[in-house]
PDB file of C-alpha atoms in Angstrom:
ATOM      1  CA  UNK A   1      93.693 209.066 246.128  1.00 78.00           C
ATOM      2  CA  UNK A   2      94.676 211.661 242.601  1.00 81.00           C
ATOM      3  CA  UNK A   3      94.014 210.182 239.410  1.00 79.00           C
ATOM      4  CA  UNK A   4      97.426 209.661 238.959  1.00 79.00           C
ATOM      5  CA  UNK A   5      97.986 207.538 241.622  1.00 79.00           C
ATOM      6  CA  UNK A   6      94.991 205.999 241.197  1.00 81.00           C
ATOM      7  CA  UNK A   7      96.307 205.265 237.342  1.00 80.00           C
ATOM      8  CA  UNK A   8      99.022 203.486 238.591  1.00 82.00           C
ATOM      9  CA  UNK A   9      97.348 201.396 241.391  1.00 84.00           C
ATOM     10  CA  UNK A  10      94.654 200.022 239.297  1.00 82.00           C
ATOM     11  CA  UNK A  11      96.421 199.929 236.157  1.00 84.00           C
ATOM     12  CA  UNK A  12      95.961 195.946 235.761  1.00 88.00           C
ATOM     13  CA  UNK A  13      92.368 195.882 236.499  1.00 89.00           C
ATOM     14  CA  UNK A  14      92.089 198.755 234.037  1.00 88.00           C
ATOM     15  CA  UNK A  15      93.534 197.254 231.243  1.00 91.00           C
ATOM     16  CA  UNK A  16      91.951 193.784 231.535  1.00 92.00           C
ATOM     17  CA  UNK A  17      88.587 196.212 231.641  1.00 92.00           C
ATOM     18  CA  UNK A  18      89.510 197.820 228.431  1.00 92.00           C
ATOM     19  CA  UNK A  19      91.188 194.097 226.977  1.00 94.00           C
ATOM     20  CA  UNK A  20      87.139 192.917 227.596  1.00 94.00           C
ATOM     21  CA  UNK A  21      85.730 195.833 226.155  1.00 94.00           C
ATOM     22  CA  UNK A  22      87.947 195.392 222.674  1.00 94.00           C
ATOM     23  CA  UNK A  23      86.634 191.758 222.607  1.00 94.00           C
ATOM     24  CA  UNK A  24      82.966 192.614 223.055  1.00 93.00           C
ATOM     25  CA  UNK A  25      83.070 195.488 220.103  1.00 95.00           C
ATOM     26  CA  UNK A  26      85.839 193.455 218.247  1.00 93.00           C
ATOM     27  CA  UNK A  27      83.190 193.243 215.288  1.00 92.00           C
ATOM     28  CA  UNK A  28      80.762 196.502 216.261  1.00 95.00           C
ATOM     29  CA  UNK A  29      83.473 199.311 216.342  1.00 95.00           C
ATOM     30  CA  UNK A  30      84.779 197.919 212.904  1.00 95.00           C
ATOM     31  CA  UNK A  31      81.572 198.109 211.069  1.00 95.00           C
ATOM     32  CA  UNK A  32      80.984 201.166 212.403  1.00 95.00           C
ATOM     33  CA  UNK A  33      83.888 202.598 211.315  1.00 95.00           C
ATOM     34  CA  UNK A  34      83.545 201.445 207.691  1.00 95.00           C
ATOM     35  CA  UNK A  35      80.006 202.932 207.842  1.00 93.00           C
ATOM     36  CA  UNK A  36      81.479 206.013 208.836  1.00 92.00           C
ATOM     37  CA  UNK A  37      83.947 205.783 205.222  1.00 92.00           C
ATOM     38  CA  UNK A  38      80.777 204.397 202.461  1.00 89.00           C
ATOM     39  CA  UNK A  39      77.940 207.399 203.592  1.00 85.00           C
ATOM     40  CA  UNK A  40      78.821 210.367 203.770  1.00 80.00           C
ATOM     41  CA  UNK A  41      76.710 211.468 206.072  1.00 80.00           C
ATOM     42  CA  UNK A  42      78.608 210.015 208.909  1.00 87.00           C
ATOM     43  CA  UNK A  43      81.886 211.090 207.575  1.00 87.00           C
ATOM     44  CA  UNK A  44      82.117 213.638 210.929  1.00 87.00           C
ATOM     45  CA  UNK A  45      82.616 210.361 212.818  1.00 91.00           C
ATOM     46  CA  UNK A  46      86.269 209.948 211.931  1.00 93.00           C
ATOM     47  CA  UNK A  47      86.390 213.913 213.928  1.00 92.00           C
ATOM     48  CA  UNK A  48      84.420 212.824 217.059  1.00 94.00           C
ATOM     49  CA  UNK A  49      87.300 210.386 218.657  1.00 94.00           C
ATOM     50  CA  UNK A  50      89.911 213.241 218.192  1.00 93.00           C
ATOM     51  CA  UNK A  51      87.598 215.890 219.552  1.00 92.00           C
ATOM     52  CA  UNK A  52      86.801 213.940 222.354  1.00 93.00           C
ATOM     53  CA  UNK A  53      90.345 213.172 223.064  1.00 92.00           C
ATOM     54  CA  UNK A  54      91.023 216.879 222.498  1.00 91.00           C
ATOM     55  CA  UNK A  55      88.744 217.574 225.505  1.00 91.00           C
ATOM     56  CA  UNK A  56      90.660 215.593 227.725  1.00 90.00           C
ATOM     57  CA  UNK A  57      93.747 216.975 226.959  1.00 89.00           C
ATOM     58  CA  UNK A  58      92.841 220.545 227.097  1.00 87.00           C
ATOM     59  CA  UNK A  59      91.244 218.966 231.209  1.00 87.00           C
ATOM     60  CA  UNK A  60      94.703 217.103 231.697  1.00 86.00           C
ATOM     61  CA  UNK A  61      95.428 219.738 234.196  1.00 86.00           C
ATOM     62  CA  UNK A  62      92.040 219.366 236.415  1.00 88.00           C
ATOM     63  CA  UNK A  63      92.227 215.234 235.710  1.00 86.00           C
ATOM     64  CA  UNK A  64      96.291 215.090 237.323  1.00 83.00           C
ATOM     65  CA  UNK A  65      94.819 216.693 240.612  1.00 83.00           C
ATOM     66  CA  UNK A  66      91.550 215.570 241.063  1.00 84.00           C
ATOM     67  CA  UNK A  67      91.033 213.522 244.495  1.00 85.00           C
ATOM     68  CA  UNK A  68      89.519 209.871 243.110  1.00 86.00           C
ATOM     69  CA  UNK A  69      87.346 207.655 244.467  1.00 86.00           C
ATOM     70  CA  UNK A  70      86.010 204.363 243.592  1.00 86.00           C
ATOM     71  CA  UNK A  71      82.162 204.624 243.439  1.00 91.00           C
ATOM     72  CA  UNK A  72      80.828 200.701 242.994  1.00 90.00           C
ATOM     73  CA  UNK A  73      77.459 201.853 241.704  1.00 91.00           C
ATOM     74  CA  UNK A  74      79.503 202.664 238.760  1.00 93.00           C
ATOM     75  CA  UNK A  75      79.750 198.462 238.133  1.00 94.00           C
ATOM     76  CA  UNK A  76      75.862 198.681 237.893  1.00 96.00           C
ATOM     77  CA  UNK A  77      75.882 201.123 234.731  1.00 96.00           C
ATOM     78  CA  UNK A  78      78.805 198.173 233.119  1.00 96.00           C
ATOM     79  CA  UNK A  79      75.960 195.913 233.455  1.00 96.00           C
ATOM     80  CA  UNK A  80      73.515 198.286 231.973  1.00 96.00           C
ATOM     81  CA  UNK A  81      75.770 198.555 229.268  1.00 96.00           C
ATOM     82  CA  UNK A  82      76.471 194.682 228.501  1.00 96.00           C
ATOM     83  CA  UNK A  83      72.917 194.806 228.632  1.00 96.00           C
ATOM     84  CA  UNK A  84      72.423 196.957 226.089  1.00 96.00           C
ATOM     85  CA  UNK A  85      74.832 195.334 223.748  1.00 96.00           C
ATOM     86  CA  UNK A  86      73.199 192.146 224.262  1.00 96.00           C
ATOM     87  CA  UNK A  87      70.000 193.271 223.305  1.00 95.00           C
ATOM     88  CA  UNK A  88      70.876 195.104 220.254  1.00 94.00           C
ATOM     89  CA  UNK A  89      73.159 192.299 219.410  1.00 94.00           C
ATOM     90  CA  UNK A  90      69.849 189.897 219.392  1.00 93.00           C
ATOM     91  CA  UNK A  91      67.406 192.813 217.878  1.00 91.00           C
ATOM     92  CA  UNK A  92      70.418 193.331 215.233  1.00 89.00           C
ATOM     93  CA  UNK A  93      69.580 197.275 216.207  1.00 91.00           C
ATOM     94  CA  UNK A  94      73.227 199.030 215.532  1.00 93.00           C
ATOM     95  CA  UNK A  95      72.423 201.862 217.270  1.00 94.00           C
ATOM     96  CA  UNK A  96      71.720 200.107 220.609  1.00 95.00           C
ATOM     97  CA  UNK A  97      74.943 198.109 220.050  1.00 95.00           C
ATOM     98  CA  UNK A  98      77.167 200.405 218.935  1.00 96.00           C
ATOM     99  CA  UNK A  99      75.961 203.449 221.711  1.00 95.00           C
ATOM    100  CA  UNK A 100      75.782 200.951 224.570  1.00 96.00           C
ATOM    101  CA  UNK A 101      79.908 201.411 223.844  1.00 96.00           C
ATOM    102  CA  UNK A 102      79.514 205.338 225.526  1.00 96.00           C
ATOM    103  CA  UNK A 103      77.675 203.666 228.347  1.00 96.00           C
ATOM    104  CA  UNK A 104      80.296 201.121 229.304  1.00 96.00           C
ATOM    105  CA  UNK A 105      83.204 203.612 229.264  1.00 96.00           C
ATOM    106  CA  UNK A 106      81.387 206.042 231.462  1.00 95.00           C
ATOM    107  CA  UNK A 107      80.596 203.002 233.741  1.00 95.00           C
ATOM    108  CA  UNK A 108      83.906 202.273 233.743  1.00 94.00           C
ATOM    109  CA  UNK A 109      84.948 206.035 234.819  1.00 94.00           C
ATOM    110  CA  UNK A 110      82.317 205.710 237.339  1.00 94.00           C
ATOM    111  CA  UNK A 111      83.555 203.027 239.389  1.00 93.00           C
ATOM    112  CA  UNK A 112      87.147 203.642 238.948  1.00 91.00           C
ATOM    113  CA  UNK A 113      87.628 207.049 239.452  1.00 91.00           C
ATOM    114  CA  UNK A 114      84.239 208.090 240.571  1.00 91.00           C
ATOM    115  CA  UNK A 115      81.655 211.228 240.425  1.00 90.00           C
ATOM    116  CA  UNK A 116      83.644 214.037 240.638  1.00 89.00           C
ATOM    117  CA  UNK A 117      86.397 212.951 237.983  1.00 90.00           C
ATOM    118  CA  UNK A 118      83.790 211.341 235.965  1.00 93.00           C
ATOM    119  CA  UNK A 119      82.045 215.467 235.708  1.00 91.00           C
ATOM    120  CA  UNK A 120      85.237 216.371 234.596  1.00 90.00           C
ATOM    121  CA  UNK A 121      84.862 213.126 231.888  1.00 91.00           C
ATOM    122  CA  UNK A 122      81.733 214.123 231.057  1.00 92.00           C
ATOM    123  CA  UNK A 123      81.805 215.747 228.586  1.00 91.00           C
ATOM    124  CA  UNK A 124      84.692 213.546 226.314  1.00 93.00           C
ATOM    125  CA  UNK A 125      82.589 210.963 226.884  1.00 94.00           C
ATOM    126  CA  UNK A 126      78.861 212.371 225.719  1.00 93.00           C
ATOM    127  CA  UNK A 127      80.491 213.650 222.750  1.00 94.00           C
ATOM    128  CA  UNK A 128      81.321 210.217 221.546  1.00 95.00           C
ATOM    129  CA  UNK A 129      78.040 209.972 220.933  1.00 94.00           C
ATOM    130  CA  UNK A 130      77.897 211.920 217.802  1.00 93.00           C
ATOM    131  CA  UNK A 131      80.564 209.124 216.282  1.00 93.00           C
ATOM    132  CA  UNK A 132      77.263 206.934 216.185  1.00 94.00           C
ATOM    133  CA  UNK A 133      75.286 206.481 213.347  1.00 92.00           C
ATOM    134  CA  UNK A 134      71.482 207.149 213.705  1.00 87.00           C
ATOM    135  CA  UNK A 135      69.171 204.286 212.982  1.00 86.00           C
ATOM    136  CA  UNK A 136      67.025 205.044 209.555  1.00 81.00           C
ATOM    137  CA  UNK A 137      63.905 204.695 211.069  1.00 83.00           C
ATOM    138  CA  UNK A 138      65.074 207.971 212.637  1.00 84.00           C
ATOM    139  CA  UNK A 139      66.868 209.486 209.632  1.00 80.00           C
ATOM    140  CA  UNK A 140      63.797 208.946 207.154  1.00 77.00           C
ATOM    141  CA  UNK A 141      61.851 210.500 209.376  1.00 82.00           C
ATOM    142  CA  UNK A 142      63.921 213.361 209.728  1.00 81.00           C
ATOM    143  CA  UNK A 143      65.024 214.011 206.040  1.00 79.00           C
ATOM    144  CA  UNK A 144      61.766 213.473 204.446  1.00 80.00           C
ATOM    145  CA  UNK A 145      60.031 216.656 206.154  1.00 83.00           C
ATOM    146  CA  UNK A 146      63.338 218.695 205.343  1.00 83.00           C
ATOM    147  CA  UNK A 147      63.472 217.282 201.968  1.00 82.00           C
ATOM    148  CA  UNK A 148      59.432 218.770 201.854  1.00 83.00           C
ATOM    149  CA  UNK A 149      60.156 222.231 203.187  1.00 85.00           C
ATOM    150  CA  UNK A 150      63.629 222.864 201.237  1.00 83.00           C
ATOM    151  CA  UNK A 151      61.423 222.298 198.504  1.00 84.00           C
ATOM    152  CA  UNK A 152      59.287 224.925 199.284  1.00 85.00           C
ATOM    153  CA  UNK A 153      61.158 227.214 199.876  1.00 85.00           C
ATOM    154  CA  UNK A 154      63.485 226.511 196.628  1.00 83.00           C
ATOM    155  CA  UNK A 155      60.348 227.077 194.889  1.00 85.00           C
ATOM    156  CA  UNK A 156      59.199 229.511 196.417  1.00 85.00           C
ATOM    157  CA  UNK A 157      62.064 231.507 195.948  1.00 85.00           C
ATOM    158  CA  UNK A 158      62.611 231.177 192.540  1.00 83.00           C
ATOM    159  CA  UNK A 159      58.972 231.783 191.014  1.00 83.00           C
ATOM    160  CA  UNK A 160      59.712 235.566 192.933  1.00 85.00           C
ATOM    161  CA  UNK A 161      62.624 235.358 190.488  1.00 82.00           C
ATOM    162  CA  UNK A 162      60.646 234.724 187.422  1.00 79.00           C
ATOM    163  CA  UNK A 163      61.752 231.449 187.389  1.00 77.00           C
ATOM    164  CA  UNK A 164      58.738 229.373 186.043  1.00 77.00           C
ATOM    165  CA  UNK A 165      58.925 226.281 187.829  1.00 79.00           C
ATOM    166  CA  UNK A 166      56.470 223.548 189.080  1.00 78.00           C
ATOM    167  CA  UNK A 167      56.549 221.229 192.626  1.00 77.00           C
ATOM    168  CA  UNK A 168      55.184 217.591 193.263  1.00 74.00           C
ATOM    169  CA  UNK A 169      56.596 216.821 196.649  1.00 74.00           C
ATOM    170  CA  UNK A 170      60.112 216.949 196.311  1.00 73.00           C
ATOM    171  CA  UNK A 171      60.693 217.187 192.609  1.00 78.00           C
ATOM    172  CA  UNK A 172      60.571 220.466 190.428  1.00 78.00           C
ATOM    173  CA  UNK A 173      59.678 220.572 187.613  1.00 76.00           C
ATOM    174  CA  UNK A 174      61.249 223.026 185.339  1.00 75.00           C
ATOM    175  CA  UNK A 175      60.967 223.917 181.406  1.00 73.00           C
ATOM    176  CA  UNK A 176      63.675 222.253 180.493  1.00 70.00           C
ATOM    177  CA  UNK A 177      64.536 219.584 183.223  1.00 71.00           C
ATOM    178  CA  UNK A 178      63.198 217.906 186.449  1.00 73.00           C
ATOM    179  CA  UNK A 179      65.293 218.023 189.370  1.00 74.00           C
ATOM    180  CA  UNK A 180      64.449 215.664 192.572  1.00 71.00           C
ATOM    181  CA  UNK A 181      65.184 217.381 195.936  1.00 73.00           C
ATOM    182  CA  UNK A 182      67.260 214.361 197.225  1.00 67.00           C
ATOM    183  CA  UNK A 183      67.817 213.381 200.818  1.00 60.00           C
ATOM    184  CA  UNK A 184      71.858 214.983 200.429  1.00 59.00           C
ATOM    185  CA  UNK A 185      69.926 217.980 199.653  1.00 61.00           C
ATOM    186  CA  UNK A 186      67.623 218.656 202.484  1.00 60.00           C
ATOM    187  CA  UNK A 187      69.842 219.953 204.683  1.00 64.00           C
ATOM    188  CA  UNK A 188      70.281 216.617 206.793  1.00 72.00           C
ATOM    189  CA  UNK A 189      73.265 215.723 205.148  1.00 72.00           C
ATOM    190  CA  UNK A 190      75.494 218.446 206.948  1.00 77.00           C
ATOM    191  CA  UNK A 191      72.619 219.284 210.072  1.00 82.00           C
ATOM    192  CA  UNK A 192      74.655 216.509 211.652  1.00 83.00           C
ATOM    193  CA  UNK A 193      77.435 216.805 211.397  1.00 85.00           C
ATOM    194  CA  UNK A 194      76.950 221.194 211.071  1.00 88.00           C
ATOM    195  CA  UNK A 195      75.428 220.131 215.295  1.00 89.00           C
ATOM    196  CA  UNK A 196      78.723 218.099 215.908  1.00 89.00           C
ATOM    197  CA  UNK A 197      80.756 220.834 215.326  1.00 89.00           C
ATOM    198  CA  UNK A 198      78.996 223.213 216.979  1.00 90.00           C
ATOM    199  CA  UNK A 199      78.520 221.658 220.439  1.00 90.00           C
ATOM    200  CA  UNK A 200      82.439 221.180 219.587  1.00 90.00           C
ATOM    201  CA  UNK A 201      83.004 224.769 219.197  1.00 90.00           C
ATOM    202  CA  UNK A 202      80.737 226.357 221.357  1.00 88.00           C
ATOM    203  CA  UNK A 203      83.387 224.992 223.469  1.00 86.00           C
ATOM    204  CA  UNK A 204      86.371 225.514 222.262  1.00 85.00           C
ATOM    205  CA  UNK A 205      85.367 229.828 221.889  1.00 84.00           C
ATOM    206  CA  UNK A 206      84.557 229.557 225.469  1.00 78.00           C
ATOM    207  CA  UNK A 207      80.816 230.397 225.572  1.00 82.00           C
ATOM    208  CA  UNK A 208      78.257 230.185 228.699  1.00 85.00           C
ATOM    209  CA  UNK A 209      75.894 228.052 228.643  1.00 86.00           C
ATOM    210  CA  UNK A 210      72.838 229.521 227.263  1.00 89.00           C
ATOM    211  CA  UNK A 211      74.921 231.228 224.137  1.00 90.00           C
ATOM    212  CA  UNK A 212      76.193 227.540 223.738  1.00 89.00           C
ATOM    213  CA  UNK A 213      72.393 226.204 223.632  1.00 91.00           C
ATOM    214  CA  UNK A 214      71.691 229.413 221.322  1.00 93.00           C
ATOM    215  CA  UNK A 215      75.227 228.268 218.666  1.00 92.00           C
ATOM    216  CA  UNK A 216      74.338 224.365 218.597  1.00 92.00           C
ATOM    217  CA  UNK A 217      70.236 225.245 218.242  1.00 92.00           C
ATOM    218  CA  UNK A 218      71.096 227.912 215.478  1.00 93.00           C
ATOM    219  CA  UNK A 219      72.932 225.126 213.326  1.00 90.00           C
ATOM    220  CA  UNK A 220      69.362 223.870 212.307  1.00 88.00           C
ATOM    221  CA  UNK A 221      68.433 226.982 210.304  1.00 90.00           C
ATOM    222  CA  UNK A 222      71.910 227.377 208.507  1.00 90.00           C
ATOM    223  CA  UNK A 223      72.449 223.691 207.790  1.00 86.00           C
ATOM    224  CA  UNK A 224      68.288 223.953 205.752  1.00 85.00           C
ATOM    225  CA  UNK A 225      69.193 227.847 204.898  1.00 85.00           C
ATOM    226  CA  UNK A 226      72.835 226.149 203.232  1.00 84.00           C
ATOM    227  CA  UNK A 227      70.989 223.731 201.423  1.00 82.00           C
ATOM    228  CA  UNK A 228      67.749 225.594 200.261  1.00 84.00           C
ATOM    229  CA  UNK A 229      70.821 228.102 198.840  1.00 84.00           C
ATOM    230  CA  UNK A 230      71.801 224.613 196.893  1.00 80.00           C
ATOM    231  CA  UNK A 231      68.849 223.958 195.788  1.00 81.00           C
ATOM    232  CA  UNK A 232      67.688 227.569 194.663  1.00 82.00           C
ATOM    233  CA  UNK A 233      71.304 227.394 192.461  1.00 79.00           C
ATOM    234  CA  UNK A 234      70.762 224.445 191.128  1.00 78.00           C
ATOM    235  CA  UNK A 235      67.556 225.557 189.746  1.00 77.00           C
ATOM    236  CA  UNK A 236      68.853 228.626 188.110  1.00 76.00           C
ATOM    237  CA  UNK A 237      71.485 227.011 185.964  1.00 73.00           C
ATOM    238  CA  UNK A 238      69.114 223.687 184.779  1.00 71.00           C
ATOM    239  CA  UNK A 239      67.048 227.078 183.870  1.00 71.00           C
ATOM    240  CA  UNK A 240      69.022 229.302 182.386  1.00 70.00           C
ATOM    241  CA  UNK A 241      72.048 227.339 181.733  1.00 70.00           C
ATOM    242  CA  UNK A 242      70.494 223.949 180.989  1.00 62.00           C
ATOM    243  CA  UNK A 243      70.473 220.421 182.747  1.00 61.00           C
ATOM    244  CA  UNK A 244      74.124 219.546 182.494  1.00 62.00           C
ATOM    245  CA  UNK A 245      75.300 222.280 183.850  1.00 56.00           C
ATOM    246  CA  UNK A 246      73.174 221.499 187.153  1.00 57.00           C
ATOM    247  CA  UNK A 247      75.077 217.852 186.943  1.00 62.00           C
ATOM    248  CA  UNK A 248      78.339 216.369 187.338  1.00 57.00           C
ATOM    249  CA  UNK A 249      81.023 218.822 188.919  1.00 56.00           C
ATOM    250  CA  UNK A 250      79.113 221.725 190.366  1.00 63.00           C
ATOM    251  CA  UNK A 251      76.731 219.373 191.978  1.00 61.00           C
ATOM    252  CA  UNK A 252      79.540 217.860 193.759  1.00 63.00           C
ATOM    253  CA  UNK A 253      81.261 221.092 193.986  1.00 67.00           C
ATOM    254  CA  UNK A 254      77.835 222.514 195.325  1.00 66.00           C
ATOM    255  CA  UNK A 255      77.435 220.296 198.451  1.00 67.00           C
ATOM    256  CA  UNK A 256      81.145 221.167 199.495  1.00 74.00           C
ATOM    257  CA  UNK A 257      80.530 224.633 198.855  1.00 78.00           C
ATOM    258  CA  UNK A 258      77.266 224.602 200.754  1.00 78.00           C
ATOM    259  CA  UNK A 259      78.545 223.057 204.252  1.00 81.00           C
ATOM    260  CA  UNK A 260      81.303 225.896 203.572  1.00 85.00           C
ATOM    261  CA  UNK A 261      79.071 228.308 203.728  1.00 85.00           C
ATOM    262  CA  UNK A 262      77.091 226.646 206.271  1.00 87.00           C
ATOM    263  CA  UNK A 263      80.612 226.930 208.641  1.00 88.00           C
ATOM    264  CA  UNK A 264      81.283 230.027 207.761  1.00 90.00           C
ATOM    265  CA  UNK A 265      78.055 231.087 209.221  1.00 90.00           C
ATOM    266  CA  UNK A 266      78.348 229.413 212.825  1.00 90.00           C
ATOM    267  CA  UNK A 267      81.804 230.759 213.043  1.00 90.00           C
ATOM    268  CA  UNK A 268      80.057 234.004 212.723  1.00 90.00           C
ATOM    269  CA  UNK A 269      77.404 233.584 214.851  1.00 91.00           C
ATOM    270  CA  UNK A 270      80.113 231.871 217.443  1.00 89.00           C
ATOM    271  CA  UNK A 271      82.377 235.079 217.056  1.00 88.00           C
ATOM    272  CA  UNK A 272      79.507 237.242 217.282  1.00 90.00           C
ATOM    273  CA  UNK A 273      78.120 235.403 220.670  1.00 87.00           C
ATOM    274  CA  UNK A 274      81.284 234.774 222.698  1.00 84.00           C
ATOM    275  CA  UNK A 275      82.131 238.990 223.032  1.00 80.00           C
ATOM    276  CA  UNK A 276      81.678 239.444 226.468  1.00 61.00           C
ATOM    277  CA  UNK A 277      81.915 235.912 227.527  1.00 56.00           C
ATOM    278  CA  UNK A 278      84.890 234.429 229.610  1.00 50.00           C
ATOM    279  CA  UNK A 279      83.831 231.217 230.586  1.00 49.00           C
ATOM    280  CA  UNK A 280      86.173 228.781 230.351  1.00 42.00           C
ATOM    281  CA  UNK A 281      86.201 225.107 229.544  1.00 44.00           C
TER     282      UNK A 281
END
């Protein structure tokens, strides 16, 4: 039985299952979308489902012709996802609740269509994990050492350029003003978005698995280096043009410019890695 035939045959149960999922997540998903809108760290969440849909669209021919068969252990995966949702709700742990949606969708795919089709659906399903905001305990664990590293690197460069500067933790003291390297300047914000985009980009340009890993891992130093440039630029402006020059419009513009620079670096690296790579999606 092909995928299209299976959809036709099981459309009633599929619609019923999706309706149950919608009921279960009627409060979870809207709350997650609200965080995408309110928290700049996760604004990329709006793009993730669109990219996952594009991955499905790219494989539409393979999906339509794939031979499928129901695989009953997939129902156990669905039960596992529901249990994860329940545990997250009892513990008020949003990441557990939100990520359980991906588990349930994976389980439904396995149950209705089997393992062969699941392999074709694996990338779109797994990519949905990027839309789930990280727990704050993990976010803070990563953000704090990044802040210190970016601060140290920026201080070292400023001193090499003759700027009189001192550091106290993540605070940079200049003769005319004091700057604090906040979470937004640590690179964590652009790091999360850049990794999600690097994964998508690595499949768009059809890299081999090894080169995809290189490109995705490269997003980490690219994001950190770009944000260090932001702090360095802010330090130069504050030193030679005063604190006001480093605030307001420049501060907001610098955030966009930093991400643009990181994207250019990632695209350049991807172009270099794609030479001689003919692997398809």
